[in-house]
Amino acid sequence: MLKLIQYLKGYVIIKVWGFSPERFMNLCSNHQLFLWDIANFGEYYTMCISIKDFYKLKTITRKTGTRVVIQKRCGLPFFVPKLKKRKVFVLGLLGSIVFWIWMSGYIWAIELQGNYYVTNDELMAFVAEMNIEVGSKTSKVDIEALEKSLRSEYDIITWTSARIDGTRLVIQIKENELTETQPTEPTLQEGAGYDLVAEKDGTVVSIITRSGVPLVTEGSEVMAGDILVQGGVPLYNDDTTIRNYQYCVADADIYIRTRYQGTETLPVWYDEKQYSGEEKQSPFIELFGKRFAIKLYRQPYETYDTTLDMHQLRLLENFYLPISYGTERVREYTLVTQQYTKEEAKAIFTERTVKIIETLMEKGVQIIQKNVTMKKDSFNWYLDINFDIIEKAGKITPTTLTIAGEADPATGAPASQDPTAQAPPAQDPITD
Amino acid sequence: MLGASIVTVTGNSEAFIENYKGMIEYTDETILLQGKTCRICIQGKKLSIDYYTNEDMKISGRIHCVQYL
């Protein structure tokens, strides 16, 4: 602290010699002149004294017969006049400070986190639509509106958070992972009847009915389209004829043993990129989105891959600058037509089969027996997949139960109260 | 005691001295001070004065002995 004040006020290092330097120092202290860093170099002494005190030395030197010479000038009062001579330097310094402050008011990088389903490009395009781009003013970015519109535009995005870190806009999103596994259930109409219908052929292994009338039992063979559970409980007349149905939504846990069939194909011939090992590199600089490449060669290859290795400049952690640099690599390759060997084809098929099994397991399907066979013709390899599986069956479909001319299943109203009872049955609105 | 000098020595490298009248001799091996009641002689090597005011001073260097004459 004392050093800083001394620097701001300015001081000089003086060289003192002559008849009695000790007396000189005593007089200085008696006159309240502060001396520091006094050192003895044999015949002369050096010490520091503030500028203000230096001007008062004259009388003392005359009295003591010592001589004083300035050795060095230190501090701000000596530094400022030097700067005045170097105007361009000061201007540059101030200019750069203003430049940094001005630049920090813009966004120079947009970072997306947490998106798997929605691609980066898609999100970037959407963000650009909101007038938020690399180079837009930080103060004009409405984070709340961005978050809101992201959520409303994409149903799959359930949570968003945007924040500005320095000159970087970070958008974090969370996607709904369940949407894909949730089947779209038909909207059920109140009072209407719905059946559970088999989607595949098979044998019923177990059935537990919660509502509706089960039409199958354990062990019964069913065909695709068969009604498993009927969505209407019959009401009988006294003479055991059906008077009416009480409609309901059939609900049951039915497991049927069925067959999963599928074929996988793989072309025998395929093109493979064989890199010749030849490659060229060229550096480039990207300023404000415009790329300036320094190409030292002409494009020599017929077929090639281009890879970019790009780095964005930044100050500290979050101050991103609109300047990137990197190298562009061009690698030559030749397309070679190859043939899959039996082993290779087998490996690829095994991988695919494992994937199929995994998806089946995820759906809660139990696999009893696996049966796969591999075939080959002149163009393709084939894999026939035959699995014996036990899976949950039953698809909700509007019931077709009607007693002709008696009631509309959708409304469930008895015909006797319907004034149009004699007319031919109206078309079922649900089956439309 | 009124007028007595106070000498505070830290290790053998620093000394604070208060209550003195003035300096009689200063070389890099000896500093001789006039106190109000007696003289103080500090001997050592590479002695330098960090600051020097009317009230106190700080000496640094390698101090060998402090003598009252």
Short mmCIF file of C-alpha atoms in Angstrom, two decimals:
data_model
loop_
_atom_site.label_atom_id
_atom_site.label_comp_id
_atom_site.label_asym_id
_atom_site.label_seq_id
_atom_site.Cartn_x
_atom_site.Cartn_y
_atom_site.Cartn_z
CA MET A 1 0.00 0.00 0.00
CA LEU A 2 2.79 2.38 0.99
CA LYS A 3 4.69 1.37 -2.14
CA LEU A 4 1.65 2.16 -4.29
CA ILE A 5 1.25 5.63 -2.77
CA GLN A 6 4.96 6.24 -3.23
CA TYR A 7 4.65 5.19 -6.86
CA LEU A 8 1.61 7.38 -7.50
CA LYS A 9 3.24 10.42 -5.90
CA GLY A 10 6.55 9.78 -7.55
CA TYR A 11 10.00 9.64 -6.02
CA VAL A 12 13.65 9.91 -6.97
CA ILE A 13 16.67 7.84 -6.07
CA ILE A 14 19.42 10.23 -5.12
CA LYS A 15 23.13 9.83 -4.70
CA VAL A 16 24.63 11.72 -1.76
CA TRP A 17 28.29 12.31 -1.07
CA GLY A 18 30.46 14.98 0.54
CA PHE A 19 31.54 16.08 3.98
CA SER A 20 28.97 14.45 6.28
CA PRO A 21 26.15 12.43 4.79
CA GLU A 22 25.07 11.31 8.29
CA ARG A 23 24.38 14.92 9.20
CA PHE A 24 22.47 15.30 5.96
CA MET A 25 20.23 12.40 6.95
CA ASN A 26 19.74 13.74 10.47
CA LEU A 27 18.71 17.10 9.12
CA CYS A 28 16.33 15.46 6.67
CA SER A 29 14.59 13.61 9.45
CA ASN A 30 14.50 16.73 11.59
CA HIS A 31 12.82 18.60 8.75
CA GLN A 32 10.28 15.78 8.45
CA LEU A 33 11.62 14.64 5.09
CA PHE A 34 11.07 10.94 4.72
CA LEU A 35 14.01 8.88 3.50
CA TRP A 36 13.95 5.20 2.68
CA ASP A 37 16.11 2.45 1.22
CA ILE A 38 19.31 4.06 2.35
CA ALA A 39 22.40 2.14 1.30
CA ASN A 40 26.08 2.77 1.70
CA PHE A 41 28.47 2.29 -1.18
CA GLY A 42 31.68 3.37 0.50
CA GLU A 43 32.17 6.97 -0.50
CA TYR A 44 28.60 7.70 -1.48
CA TYR A 45 25.12 6.85 -0.28
CA THR A 46 21.93 6.23 -2.22
CA MET A 47 18.46 6.78 -0.87
CA CYS A 48 14.91 7.39 -1.99
CA ILE A 49 13.02 10.62 -1.40
CA SER A 50 9.65 11.84 -2.62
CA ILE A 51 9.56 14.57 -5.26
CA LYS A 52 7.96 17.07 -2.90
CA ASP A 53 10.71 16.55 -0.33
CA PHE A 54 13.42 16.63 -2.94
CA TYR A 55 12.78 20.32 -3.65
CA LYS A 56 13.34 21.11 0.07
CA LEU A 57 16.82 19.59 0.05
CA LYS A 58 18.59 22.69 -1.18
CA THR A 59 19.02 24.37 2.19
CA ILE A 60 20.16 21.18 3.81
CA THR A 61 22.83 20.47 1.23
CA ARG A 62 24.11 23.99 1.57
CA LYS A 63 24.32 23.58 5.35
CA THR A 64 26.03 20.19 5.35
CA GLY A 65 28.25 20.64 2.35
CA THR A 66 27.04 17.46 0.69
CA ARG A 67 26.24 17.04 -2.94
CA VAL A 68 23.07 15.44 -4.24
CA VAL A 69 22.50 14.01 -7.69
CA ILE A 70 19.40 12.29 -9.01
CA GLN A 71 20.17 8.73 -10.00
CA LYS A 72 16.77 7.62 -11.14
CA ARG A 73 13.25 9.00 -11.40
CA CYS A 74 10.46 6.62 -10.46
CA GLY A 75 6.67 6.80 -10.29
CA LEU A 76 3.64 7.93 -12.18
CA PRO A 77 4.49 11.67 -12.42
CA PHE A 78 7.49 10.70 -14.51
CA PHE A 79 5.64 8.05 -16.48
CA VAL A 80 2.75 10.22 -17.74
CA PRO A 81 4.88 12.72 -19.68
CA LYS A 82 6.62 9.77 -21.32
CA LEU A 83 3.23 8.49 -22.43
CA LYS A 84 2.39 11.90 -23.86
CA LYS A 85 5.24 11.42 -26.25
CA ARG A 86 3.86 8.05 -27.25
CA LYS A 87 0.34 9.12 -28.24
CA VAL A 88 -0.25 6.31 -30.70
CA PHE A 89 0.55 3.71 -28.06
CA VAL A 90 -1.91 5.26 -25.59
CA LEU A 91 -4.54 5.53 -28.31
CA GLY A 92 -4.04 1.89 -29.19
CA LEU A 93 -4.32 0.86 -25.56
CA LEU A 94 -7.52 2.81 -25.03
CA GLY A 95 -8.83 1.62 -28.37
CA SER A 96 -8.30 -1.99 -27.47
CA ILE A 97 -10.02 -1.56 -24.11
CA VAL A 98 -13.02 0.07 -25.81
CA PHE A 99 -12.95 -2.68 -28.42
CA TRP A 100 -13.06 -5.44 -25.82
CA ILE A 101 -15.91 -3.78 -23.95
CA TRP A 102 -17.80 -3.29 -27.18
CA MET A 103 -17.20 -6.87 -28.32
CA SER A 104 -18.33 -8.34 -25.03
CA GLY A 105 -21.83 -7.03 -25.77
CA TYR A 106 -22.30 -9.58 -28.54
CA ILE A 107 -22.77 -13.31 -28.69
CA TRP A 108 -19.89 -15.07 -30.33
CA ALA A 109 -20.74 -18.71 -29.73
CA ILE A 110 -23.91 -20.72 -29.34
CA GLU A 111 -23.65 -24.02 -27.56
CA LEU A 112 -26.36 -26.66 -27.45
CA GLN A 113 -26.50 -29.28 -24.77
CA GLY A 114 -28.74 -32.26 -24.19
CA ASN A 115 -30.30 -32.66 -27.63
CA TYR A 116 -30.33 -36.16 -29.06
CA TYR A 117 -33.46 -36.31 -31.15
CA VAL A 118 -33.54 -32.76 -32.48
CA THR A 119 -30.40 -32.12 -34.47
CA ASN A 120 -28.01 -29.26 -33.88
CA ASP A 121 -28.70 -27.83 -37.33
CA GLU A 122 -32.41 -27.83 -36.77
CA LEU A 123 -32.10 -26.09 -33.42
CA MET A 124 -29.59 -23.60 -34.78
CA ALA A 125 -31.96 -22.76 -37.63
CA PHE A 126 -34.76 -22.26 -35.15
CA VAL A 127 -32.61 -20.09 -32.92
CA ALA A 128 -31.63 -18.06 -35.97
CA GLU A 129 -35.32 -17.61 -36.75
CA MET A 130 -35.66 -16.01 -33.35
CA ASN A 131 -33.08 -13.45 -34.55
CA ILE A 132 -30.43 -14.89 -32.30
CA GLU A 133 -27.27 -15.56 -34.20
CA VAL A 134 -23.57 -15.48 -33.69
CA GLY A 135 -22.93 -11.76 -33.68
CA SER A 136 -26.24 -10.54 -32.31
CA LYS A 137 -26.34 -8.17 -29.39
CA THR A 138 -26.46 -9.78 -25.97
CA SER A 139 -28.92 -7.19 -24.69
CA LYS A 140 -31.37 -7.98 -27.49
CA VAL A 141 -31.49 -11.70 -26.74
CA ASP A 142 -34.72 -12.49 -24.99
CA ILE A 143 -33.86 -15.63 -23.10
CA GLU A 144 -37.31 -16.18 -21.63
CA ALA A 145 -38.96 -15.95 -25.04
CA LEU A 146 -36.37 -18.29 -26.53
CA GLU A 147 -36.99 -20.88 -23.86
CA LYS A 148 -40.73 -20.60 -24.24
CA SER A 149 -40.73 -20.85 -28.01
CA LEU A 150 -38.36 -23.80 -27.95
CA ARG A 151 -40.76 -25.63 -25.70
CA SER A 152 -43.81 -24.77 -27.75
CA GLU A 153 -42.19 -25.44 -31.12
CA TYR A 154 -40.86 -28.88 -30.25
CA ASP A 155 -43.18 -31.15 -28.35
CA ILE A 156 -40.34 -33.49 -27.59
CA ILE A 157 -38.48 -30.82 -25.63
CA THR A 158 -39.77 -30.86 -22.10
CA TRP A 159 -37.32 -28.53 -20.40
CA THR A 160 -35.16 -25.70 -21.61
CA SER A 161 -32.65 -23.43 -20.02
CA ALA A 162 -30.72 -20.74 -21.80
CA ARG A 163 -28.06 -18.58 -20.28
CA ILE A 164 -25.36 -16.24 -21.42
CA ASP A 165 -21.88 -17.05 -20.20
CA GLY A 166 -19.67 -14.16 -21.20
CA THR A 167 -20.06 -14.03 -24.95
CA ARG A 168 -21.42 -17.54 -25.24
CA LEU A 169 -25.09 -18.49 -25.32
CA VAL A 170 -25.62 -21.88 -23.76
CA ILE A 171 -28.92 -23.58 -24.46
CA GLN A 172 -29.63 -26.67 -22.42
CA ILE A 173 -32.62 -28.78 -23.29
CA LYS A 174 -34.13 -32.02 -22.10
CA GLU A 175 -36.04 -34.21 -24.46
CA ASN A 176 -38.89 -36.45 -23.57
CA GLU A 177 -37.47 -39.94 -23.78
CA LEU A 178 -40.82 -41.66 -23.44
CA THR A 179 -42.59 -40.37 -26.55
CA GLU A 180 -41.30 -43.08 -28.79
CA THR A 181 -42.26 -45.97 -26.56
CA GLN A 182 -45.71 -44.64 -25.77
CA PRO A 183 -48.18 -45.88 -28.36
CA THR A 184 -50.78 -43.43 -29.44
CA GLU A 185 -53.91 -44.65 -27.81
CA PRO A 186 -57.15 -44.05 -29.62
CA THR A 187 -59.32 -41.54 -27.89
CA LEU A 188 -61.99 -43.48 -26.14
CA GLN A 189 -65.50 -42.22 -26.31
CA GLU A 190 -67.54 -42.25 -23.18
CA GLY A 191 -70.25 -44.91 -23.15
CA ALA A 192 -69.05 -46.64 -26.32
CA GLY A 193 -67.86 -50.21 -26.46
CA TYR A 194 -64.36 -51.32 -27.36
CA ASP A 195 -63.07 -54.84 -28.01
CA LEU A 196 -59.62 -56.26 -27.58
CA VAL A 197 -58.62 -57.75 -30.92
CA ALA A 198 -55.69 -60.05 -31.62
CA GLU A 199 -53.05 -58.60 -33.92
CA LYS A 200 -51.28 -61.87 -34.63
CA ASP A 201 -51.96 -65.56 -34.89
CA GLY A 202 -51.02 -67.62 -31.87
CA THR A 203 -52.00 -69.59 -28.81
CA VAL A 204 -53.29 -67.94 -25.70
CA VAL A 205 -50.97 -68.67 -22.80
CA SER A 206 -52.70 -66.74 -20.07
CA ILE A 207 -55.62 -64.37 -19.78
CA ILE A 208 -56.75 -62.19 -16.92
CA THR A 209 -59.80 -60.09 -17.72
CA ARG A 210 -60.58 -56.92 -15.88
CA SER A 211 -63.55 -55.74 -17.88
CA GLY A 212 -65.49 -57.12 -20.83
CA VAL A 213 -66.43 -60.65 -21.75
CA PRO A 214 -63.51 -62.94 -22.58
CA LEU A 215 -64.10 -65.01 -25.69
CA VAL A 216 -60.92 -67.07 -25.45
CA THR A 217 -59.42 -69.23 -22.74
CA GLU A 218 -55.95 -70.53 -22.02
CA GLY A 219 -54.86 -72.76 -24.82
CA SER A 220 -57.20 -71.45 -27.49
CA GLU A 221 -55.82 -70.76 -30.91
CA VAL A 222 -56.46 -67.29 -32.20
CA MET A 223 -56.11 -65.70 -35.61
CA ALA A 224 -55.20 -62.14 -36.33
CA GLY A 225 -58.36 -60.05 -36.13
CA ASP A 226 -60.14 -62.37 -33.70
CA ILE A 227 -61.90 -60.68 -30.84
CA LEU A 228 -60.24 -61.71 -27.60
CA VAL A 229 -62.33 -59.77 -25.15
CA GLN A 230 -65.68 -58.36 -26.10
CA GLY A 231 -66.42 -54.81 -25.04
CA GLY A 232 -70.03 -55.33 -24.21
CA VAL A 233 -71.72 -57.35 -21.48
CA PRO A 234 -74.96 -58.85 -22.77
CA LEU A 235 -78.19 -58.26 -20.93
CA TYR A 236 -80.65 -61.07 -21.35
CA ASN A 237 -84.39 -61.07 -21.59
CA ASP A 238 -86.36 -63.53 -19.52
CA ASP A 239 -86.36 -65.91 -22.46
CA THR A 240 -82.52 -65.85 -22.52
CA THR A 241 -82.46 -63.82 -25.75
CA ILE A 242 -80.12 -60.90 -25.72
CA ARG A 243 -81.99 -57.73 -25.07
CA ASN A 244 -79.16 -55.29 -25.06
CA TYR A 245 -75.44 -54.85 -24.42
CA GLN A 246 -73.89 -52.86 -21.68
CA TYR A 247 -70.94 -51.38 -23.46
CA CYS A 248 -67.57 -51.04 -21.81
CA VAL A 249 -63.90 -50.74 -22.69
CA ALA A 250 -62.42 -54.22 -22.69
CA ASP A 251 -59.37 -54.51 -20.51
CA ALA A 252 -57.34 -57.65 -20.01
CA ASP A 253 -53.82 -59.01 -19.71
CA ILE A 254 -53.59 -61.56 -22.48
CA TYR A 255 -50.35 -63.28 -23.38
CA ILE A 256 -50.20 -65.28 -26.55
CA ARG A 257 -47.51 -67.51 -27.88
CA THR A 258 -46.80 -66.45 -31.40
CA ARG A 259 -44.14 -66.26 -34.00
CA TYR A 260 -41.92 -63.35 -34.83
CA GLN A 261 -40.81 -63.45 -38.43
CA GLY A 262 -38.47 -61.25 -40.29
CA THR A 263 -35.88 -61.17 -43.01
CA GLU A 264 -32.70 -59.22 -43.10
CA THR A 265 -30.89 -58.62 -46.36
CA LEU A 266 -27.33 -57.63 -47.04
CA PRO A 267 -25.94 -56.94 -50.49
CA VAL A 268 -23.10 -59.27 -51.34
CA TRP A 269 -21.15 -56.51 -53.03
CA TYR A 270 -20.28 -53.25 -51.40
CA ASP A 271 -18.04 -50.27 -52.05
CA GLU A 272 -15.22 -49.65 -49.67
CA LYS A 273 -13.15 -46.49 -49.38
CA GLN A 274 -9.50 -47.32 -49.49
CA TYR A 275 -7.36 -44.42 -48.41
CA SER A 276 -4.25 -44.13 -50.47
CA GLY A 277 -2.42 -42.39 -47.66
CA GLU A 278 -2.04 -39.30 -49.80
CA GLU A 279 -3.24 -36.18 -48.04
CA LYS A 280 -2.87 -32.43 -48.20
CA GLN A 281 -3.28 -29.92 -45.43
CA SER A 282 -4.05 -26.26 -45.63
CA PRO A 283 -4.54 -23.81 -42.80
CA PHE A 284 -7.46 -21.40 -42.71
CA ILE A 285 -8.81 -18.57 -40.62
CA GLU A 286 -12.48 -17.85 -40.14
CA LEU A 287 -13.46 -14.28 -39.32
CA PHE A 288 -17.09 -13.40 -38.57
CA GLY A 289 -18.25 -16.56 -40.31
CA LYS A 290 -16.21 -16.01 -43.47
CA ARG A 291 -13.48 -18.51 -44.18
CA PHE A 292 -10.16 -17.56 -45.64
CA ALA A 293 -8.19 -20.58 -46.70
CA ILE A 294 -4.57 -20.55 -47.56
CA LYS A 295 -4.37 -23.16 -50.27
CA LEU A 296 -0.91 -24.08 -51.33
CA TYR A 297 -1.96 -26.67 -53.88
CA ARG A 298 -4.49 -27.36 -56.61
CA GLN A 299 -7.04 -30.05 -56.05
CA PRO A 300 -5.11 -33.12 -57.18
CA TYR A 301 -7.48 -35.96 -56.29
CA GLU A 302 -10.49 -37.40 -58.04
CA THR A 303 -12.24 -38.75 -54.97
CA TYR A 304 -11.43 -37.38 -51.55
CA ASP A 305 -12.69 -36.74 -48.06
CA THR A 306 -12.37 -33.36 -46.44
CA THR A 307 -12.03 -33.00 -42.69
CA LEU A 308 -11.94 -29.72 -40.82
CA ASP A 309 -10.16 -29.27 -37.55
CA MET A 310 -11.42 -25.96 -36.19
CA HIS A 311 -10.73 -24.07 -33.00
CA GLN A 312 -12.49 -20.95 -31.84
CA LEU A 313 -10.41 -18.39 -30.06
CA ARG A 314 -11.52 -17.37 -26.63
CA LEU A 315 -10.34 -15.29 -23.75
CA LEU A 316 -10.46 -17.03 -20.41
CA GLU A 317 -13.34 -19.47 -20.01
CA ASN A 318 -16.29 -17.80 -21.66
CA PHE A 319 -15.19 -14.90 -23.78
CA TYR A 320 -15.50 -16.35 -27.25
CA LEU A 321 -14.16 -14.35 -30.14
CA PRO A 322 -15.51 -14.40 -33.70
CA ILE A 323 -12.22 -15.78 -34.91
CA SER A 324 -11.53 -19.41 -35.61
CA TYR A 325 -8.55 -21.13 -37.02
CA GLY A 326 -7.77 -24.63 -38.07
CA THR A 327 -6.61 -26.93 -40.79
CA GLU A 328 -8.40 -28.54 -43.67
CA ARG A 329 -7.28 -32.04 -44.54
CA VAL A 330 -8.00 -33.58 -47.87
CA ARG A 331 -7.49 -37.33 -48.02
CA GLU A 332 -7.53 -39.26 -51.23
CA TYR A 333 -9.37 -42.53 -51.50
CA THR A 334 -10.35 -44.99 -54.16
CA LEU A 335 -13.60 -46.88 -54.21
CA VAL A 336 -13.04 -50.60 -54.27
CA THR A 337 -15.90 -53.06 -54.75
CA GLN A 338 -15.65 -55.76 -52.15
CA GLN A 339 -17.50 -58.92 -51.37
CA TYR A 340 -18.71 -59.93 -47.94
CA THR A 341 -17.34 -63.28 -46.89
CA LYS A 342 -19.59 -65.67 -45.06
CA GLU A 343 -17.95 -64.80 -41.76
CA GLU A 344 -18.38 -61.08 -42.31
CA ALA A 345 -22.00 -61.48 -43.29
CA LYS A 346 -22.54 -63.67 -40.26
CA ALA A 347 -21.01 -61.07 -37.97
CA ILE A 348 -23.18 -58.29 -39.41
CA PHE A 349 -26.31 -60.42 -39.14
CA THR A 350 -25.48 -61.41 -35.58
CA GLU A 351 -25.22 -57.77 -34.68
CA ARG A 352 -28.57 -57.02 -36.25
CA THR A 353 -30.21 -60.01 -34.58
CA VAL A 354 -28.94 -58.91 -31.19
CA LYS A 355 -30.47 -55.52 -31.85
CA ILE A 356 -33.82 -57.08 -32.77
CA ILE A 357 -33.76 -59.20 -29.64
CA GLU A 358 -32.96 -56.16 -27.55
CA THR A 359 -35.90 -54.21 -28.96
CA LEU A 360 -38.18 -57.19 -28.37
CA MET A 361 -36.98 -57.50 -24.78
CA GLU A 362 -37.59 -53.80 -24.24
CA LYS A 363 -41.20 -54.30 -25.27
CA GLY A 364 -41.52 -57.00 -22.61
CA VAL A 365 -41.57 -59.88 -25.05
CA GLN A 366 -40.42 -63.26 -23.83
CA ILE A 367 -38.47 -65.28 -26.38
CA ILE A 368 -38.97 -69.02 -26.14
CA GLN A 369 -37.05 -70.25 -29.14
CA LYS A 370 -34.76 -68.64 -31.65
CA ASN A 371 -34.43 -69.92 -35.15
CA VAL A 372 -32.34 -68.18 -37.77
CA THR A 373 -31.14 -69.38 -41.16
CA MET A 374 -28.77 -67.75 -43.59
CA LYS A 375 -29.11 -67.93 -47.36
CA LYS A 376 -27.33 -66.41 -50.29
CA ASP A 377 -28.12 -65.66 -53.89
CA SER A 378 -25.98 -63.89 -56.45
CA PHE A 379 -26.87 -60.42 -55.16
CA ASN A 380 -27.77 -60.66 -51.50
CA TRP A 381 -27.29 -62.48 -48.29
CA TYR A 382 -30.57 -63.26 -46.51
CA LEU A 383 -31.27 -64.01 -42.89
CA ASP A 384 -34.60 -65.56 -42.01
CA ILE A 385 -35.54 -64.95 -38.44
CA ASN A 386 -38.10 -67.14 -36.73
CA PHE A 387 -38.65 -66.57 -33.05
CA ASP A 388 -41.17 -68.27 -30.82
CA ILE A 389 -42.27 -65.54 -28.50
CA ILE A 390 -44.79 -64.83 -25.80
CA GLU A 391 -46.12 -61.32 -26.01
CA LYS A 392 -48.95 -59.24 -24.77
CA ALA A 393 -51.80 -59.18 -27.21
CA GLY A 394 -54.91 -57.18 -27.72
CA LYS A 395 -55.56 -53.97 -29.54
CA ILE A 396 -58.39 -51.72 -28.57
CA THR A 397 -60.86 -51.43 -31.42
CA PRO A 398 -64.41 -50.10 -31.45
CA THR A 399 -66.81 -52.92 -30.96
CA THR A 400 -69.01 -54.15 -33.74
CA LEU A 401 -71.54 -55.55 -31.32
CA THR A 402 -74.97 -54.38 -32.30
CA ILE A 403 -78.33 -55.83 -32.31
CA ALA A 404 -79.64 -54.83 -35.67
CA GLY A 405 -81.93 -51.88 -35.44
CA GLU A 406 -81.91 -51.90 -31.69
CA ALA A 407 -79.18 -49.62 -30.47
CA ASP A 408 -76.31 -47.55 -31.52
CA PRO A 409 -73.20 -48.81 -29.77
CA ALA A 410 -71.69 -45.42 -29.69
CA THR A 411 -74.46 -43.89 -27.67
CA GLY A 412 -75.50 -47.05 -25.92
CA ALA A 413 -79.11 -45.81 -25.84
CA PRO A 414 -81.76 -48.43 -26.07
CA ALA A 415 -83.74 -48.41 -29.26
CA SER A 416 -87.09 -48.13 -27.59
CA GLN A 417 -86.35 -44.55 -26.63
CA ASP A 418 -85.04 -43.70 -30.05
CA PRO A 419 -87.61 -42.10 -32.35
CA THR A 420 -85.68 -43.28 -35.42
CA ALA A 421 -85.70 -46.89 -34.26
CA GLN A 422 -87.54 -48.12 -37.32
CA ALA A 423 -85.10 -46.55 -39.72
CA PRO A 424 -82.16 -48.62 -40.91
CA PRO A 425 -79.27 -48.51 -38.41
CA ALA A 426 -77.25 -45.39 -38.77
CA GLN A 427 -73.63 -45.82 -39.62
CA ASP A 428 -71.45 -46.29 -36.59
CA PRO A 429 -69.68 -42.98 -36.03
CA ILE A 430 -66.69 -44.60 -34.42
CA THR A 431 -65.93 -47.05 -37.17
CA ASP A 432 -65.60 -44.17 -39.60
CA MET B 1 11.96 5.30 31.47
CA LEU B 2 11.73 8.67 29.91
CA GLY B 3 14.03 9.22 26.97
CA ALA B 4 15.39 5.70 26.80
CA SER B 5 15.92 4.24 23.35
CA ILE B 6 13.99 1.17 22.25
CA VAL B 7 15.81 -1.37 20.13
CA THR B 8 13.80 -4.25 18.68
CA VAL B 9 15.85 -6.88 16.92
CA THR B 10 14.22 -9.54 14.79
CA GLY B 11 16.54 -12.48 14.30
CA ASN B 12 19.84 -11.18 13.08
CA SER B 13 18.48 -9.47 10.03
CA GLU B 14 16.24 -6.62 11.17
CA ALA B 15 16.34 -3.97 13.86
CA PHE B 16 13.84 -1.24 14.74
CA ILE B 17 15.16 1.65 16.74
CA GLU B 18 13.02 4.32 18.33
CA ASN B 19 13.82 7.36 20.43
CA TYR B 20 17.14 8.58 19.19
CA LYS B 21 18.56 11.98 18.49
CA GLY B 22 20.45 11.30 15.34
CA MET B 23 22.96 9.29 13.40
CA ILE B 24 26.64 9.83 14.00
CA GLU B 25 28.14 7.33 11.64
CA TYR B 26 26.85 5.07 8.89
CA THR B 27 28.91 2.64 6.89
CA ASP B 28 27.81 -0.73 5.64
CA GLU B 29 29.45 -2.39 8.66
CA THR B 30 28.65 0.05 11.46
CA ILE B 31 25.75 2.26 12.37
CA LEU B 32 26.37 4.53 15.33
CA LEU B 33 23.37 6.32 16.76
CA GLN B 34 23.15 9.02 19.38
CA GLY B 35 20.40 8.17 21.84
CA LYS B 36 19.04 10.50 24.48
CA THR B 37 20.97 8.78 27.29
CA CYS B 38 23.65 6.79 25.50
CA ARG B 39 25.06 5.82 22.15
CA ILE B 40 24.00 2.69 20.33
CA CYS B 41 26.39 0.94 18.01
CA ILE B 42 25.12 -1.70 15.65
CA GLN B 43 27.71 -3.75 13.85
CA GLY B 44 27.22 -6.23 11.08
CA LYS B 45 27.58 -6.69 7.38
CA LYS B 46 25.76 -5.10 4.44
CA LEU B 47 23.76 -2.88 6.71
CA SER B 48 21.18 -0.73 5.02
CA ILE B 49 18.49 1.60 6.34
CA ASP B 50 15.02 0.75 5.08
CA TYR B 51 13.63 4.04 6.29
CA TYR B 52 14.80 6.88 8.46
CA THR B 53 12.53 9.40 10.19
CA ASN B 54 12.66 11.56 13.22
CA GLU B 55 11.03 8.96 15.44
CA ASP B 56 12.18 5.57 14.25
CA MET B 57 14.27 3.73 11.75
CA LYS B 58 14.58 0.24 10.39
CA ILE B 59 17.91 -1.38 9.75
CA SER B 60 18.31 -4.53 7.72
CA GLY B 61 21.36 -6.59 6.93
CA ARG B 62 23.33 -9.18 8.90
CA ILE B 63 23.63 -7.89 12.46
CA HIS B 64 26.55 -9.13 14.51
CA CYS B 65 26.28 -7.08 17.67
CA VAL B 66 24.37 -4.32 19.38
CA GLN B 67 26.53 -2.29 21.69
CA TYR B 68 25.73 0.48 24.16
CA LEU B 69 28.52 2.93 24.62
#
